C-alpha positions in Angstrom: 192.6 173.0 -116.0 191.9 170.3 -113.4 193.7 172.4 -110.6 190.4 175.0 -111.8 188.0 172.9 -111.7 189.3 171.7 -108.4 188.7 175.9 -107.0 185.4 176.1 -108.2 184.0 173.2 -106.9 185.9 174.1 -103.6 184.0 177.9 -103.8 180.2 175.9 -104.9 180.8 173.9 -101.7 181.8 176.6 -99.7 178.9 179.1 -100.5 176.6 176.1 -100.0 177.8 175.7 -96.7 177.6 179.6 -95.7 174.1 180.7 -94.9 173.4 183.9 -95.7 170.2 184.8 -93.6 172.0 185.5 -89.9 168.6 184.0 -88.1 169.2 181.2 -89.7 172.6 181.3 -88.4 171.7 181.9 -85.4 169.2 178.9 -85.3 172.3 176.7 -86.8 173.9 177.6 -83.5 171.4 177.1 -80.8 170.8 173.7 -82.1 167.5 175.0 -83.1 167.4 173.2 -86.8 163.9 173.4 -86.7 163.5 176.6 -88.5 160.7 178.5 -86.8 159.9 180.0 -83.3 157.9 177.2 -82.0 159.5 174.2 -80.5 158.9 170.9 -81.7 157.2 168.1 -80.2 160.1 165.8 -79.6 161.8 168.8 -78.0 158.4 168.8 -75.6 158.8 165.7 -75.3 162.2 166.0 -73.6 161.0 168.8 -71.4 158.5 167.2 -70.0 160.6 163.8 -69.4 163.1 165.9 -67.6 160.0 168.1 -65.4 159.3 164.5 -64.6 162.6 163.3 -63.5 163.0 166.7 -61.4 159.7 166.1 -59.8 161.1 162.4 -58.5 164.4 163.3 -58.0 162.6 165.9 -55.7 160.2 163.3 -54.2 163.5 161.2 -53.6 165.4 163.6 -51.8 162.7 164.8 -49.6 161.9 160.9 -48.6 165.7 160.1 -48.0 166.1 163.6 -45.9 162.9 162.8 -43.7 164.0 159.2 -43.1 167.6 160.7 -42.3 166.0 162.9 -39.9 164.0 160.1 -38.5 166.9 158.0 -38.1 168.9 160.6 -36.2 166.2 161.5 -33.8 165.8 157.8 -32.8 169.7 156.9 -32.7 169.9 160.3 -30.3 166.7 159.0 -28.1 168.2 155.4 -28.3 171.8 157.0 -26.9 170.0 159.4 -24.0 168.0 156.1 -22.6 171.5 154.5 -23.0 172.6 157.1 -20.7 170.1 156.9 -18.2 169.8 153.1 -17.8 173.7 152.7 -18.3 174.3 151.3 -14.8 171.3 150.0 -14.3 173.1 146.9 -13.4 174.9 148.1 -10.8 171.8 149.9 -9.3 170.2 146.5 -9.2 172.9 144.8 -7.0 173.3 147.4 -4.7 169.6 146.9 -3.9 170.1 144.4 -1.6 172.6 146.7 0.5 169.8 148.5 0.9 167.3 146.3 2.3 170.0 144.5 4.3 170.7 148.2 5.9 166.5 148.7 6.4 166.4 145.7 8.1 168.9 146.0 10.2 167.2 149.2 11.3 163.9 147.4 12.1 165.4 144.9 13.9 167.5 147.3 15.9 164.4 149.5 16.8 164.0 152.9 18.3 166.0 152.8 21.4 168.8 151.9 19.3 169.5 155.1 18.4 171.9 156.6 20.9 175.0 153.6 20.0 177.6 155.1 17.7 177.5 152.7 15.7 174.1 152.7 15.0 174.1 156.5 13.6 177.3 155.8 11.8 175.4 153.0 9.6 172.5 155.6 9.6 175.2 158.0 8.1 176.4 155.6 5.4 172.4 154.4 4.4 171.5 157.6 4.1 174.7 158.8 1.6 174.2 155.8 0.0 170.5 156.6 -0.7 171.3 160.4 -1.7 174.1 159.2 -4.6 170.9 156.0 -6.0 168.8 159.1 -6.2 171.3 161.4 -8.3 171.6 158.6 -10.6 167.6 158.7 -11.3 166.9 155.5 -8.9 163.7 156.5 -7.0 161.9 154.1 -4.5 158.2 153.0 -4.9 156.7 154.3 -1.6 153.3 154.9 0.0 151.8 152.0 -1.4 149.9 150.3 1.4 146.3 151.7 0.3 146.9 151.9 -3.3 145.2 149.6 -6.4 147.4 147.1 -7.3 148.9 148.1 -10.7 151.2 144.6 -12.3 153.4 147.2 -14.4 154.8 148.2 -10.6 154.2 145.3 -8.8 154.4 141.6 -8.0 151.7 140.3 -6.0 153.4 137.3 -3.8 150.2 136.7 -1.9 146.3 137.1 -0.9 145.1 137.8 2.5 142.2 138.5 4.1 141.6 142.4 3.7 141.7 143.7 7.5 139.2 146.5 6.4 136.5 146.4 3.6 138.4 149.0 2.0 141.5 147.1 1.3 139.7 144.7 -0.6 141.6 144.5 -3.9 143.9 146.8 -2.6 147.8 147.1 -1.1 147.8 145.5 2.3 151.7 145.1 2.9 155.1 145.7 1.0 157.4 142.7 1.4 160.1 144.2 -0.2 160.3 148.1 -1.7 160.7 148.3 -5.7 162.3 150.9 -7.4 162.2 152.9 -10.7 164.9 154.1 -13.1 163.9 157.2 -15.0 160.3 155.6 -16.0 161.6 152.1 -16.4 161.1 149.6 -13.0 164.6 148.4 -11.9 162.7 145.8 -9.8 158.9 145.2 -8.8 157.6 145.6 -5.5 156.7 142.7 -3.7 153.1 143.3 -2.6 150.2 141.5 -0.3 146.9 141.9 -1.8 144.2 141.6 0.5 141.2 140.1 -0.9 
């Protein structure tokens, strides 16, 4: 008798479990236990948490890609001007080669010009000046005339202007400055005539 009693509690547990309307089941198996075709509030809830989290997930992406962006533009602007002004240095201390070449040139004047020796140092200052120029390195010339401007040059002195237009102005260049790209390698050494 027990081992019966045992069954039929077994079959009343069984049929309570079983549902016997297949929406339902179908409900059961969603995870929709809420037993109609509206959602519930909690379950609006959560949707509109995760619409929220989406939305700065989004906003956190689109920050981090711009300031990636950002990043890499500058790092490959930073590595070009690298590039240009990498031997900058050297530039700079072959600048006194040149001058020592100009003025030997003054000092040698125009009848000079026939000695052998002469145009061979002519040949060599003006190679010299072809391969600065390839590597970006551009004199600052025609300045006699000009308004001094201190982001170019270095004023070393005041004179007299000879003419009343020259007041203020560029009277002399002491020695010639040059420019890298857009950056000055060195300042021109200038006479202001006042």
């Amino acid at each position: 008798m027990e081992e019966k009693d045992k069954l039929e509690k077994e079959e009343e547990v069984n049929n309570t479990e079983t549902v016997e309307n297949p929406k339902e089941e179908a409900q059961m198996a969603s995870g929709d236990v809420s037993g109609g075709d509206n959602t519930s509030e909690s379950e609006e809830d959560d949707e509109d948490k995760l619409a929220k989290e989406n939305e700065e997930l989004k906003d956190k992406y689109v920050r981090l890609y711009s300031e990636f962006e950002n990043y890499r533009r500058r790092t490959a602007k930073e590595r070009l001007d690298l590039i240009k002004t990498a031997s900058e240095d050297v530039l700079k201390e072959l600048l006194p080669v040149l001058d020592d070449f100009e003025r030997a040139f003054k000092a040698e004047g125009d009848g000079a010009e026939d000695n052998k020796a002469s145009e061979g140092s002519r040949l060599i200052y003006n190679k010299m000046v072809k391969i600065l120029a390839s590597k970006g390195l551009e004199p600052m010339d025609g300045l006699v005339g000009k308004e001094f401007d201190a982001e170019y040059h270095e004023a070393i002195t005041q004179i007299p202007a000879p003419s009343e237009e020259l007041k203020g102005k560029i009277v002399d260049v002491v020695e010639k400055g040059y420019t890298l790209g857009d950056k000055v390698v060195r300042y021109a050494k200038v006479v202001i005539g006042n």
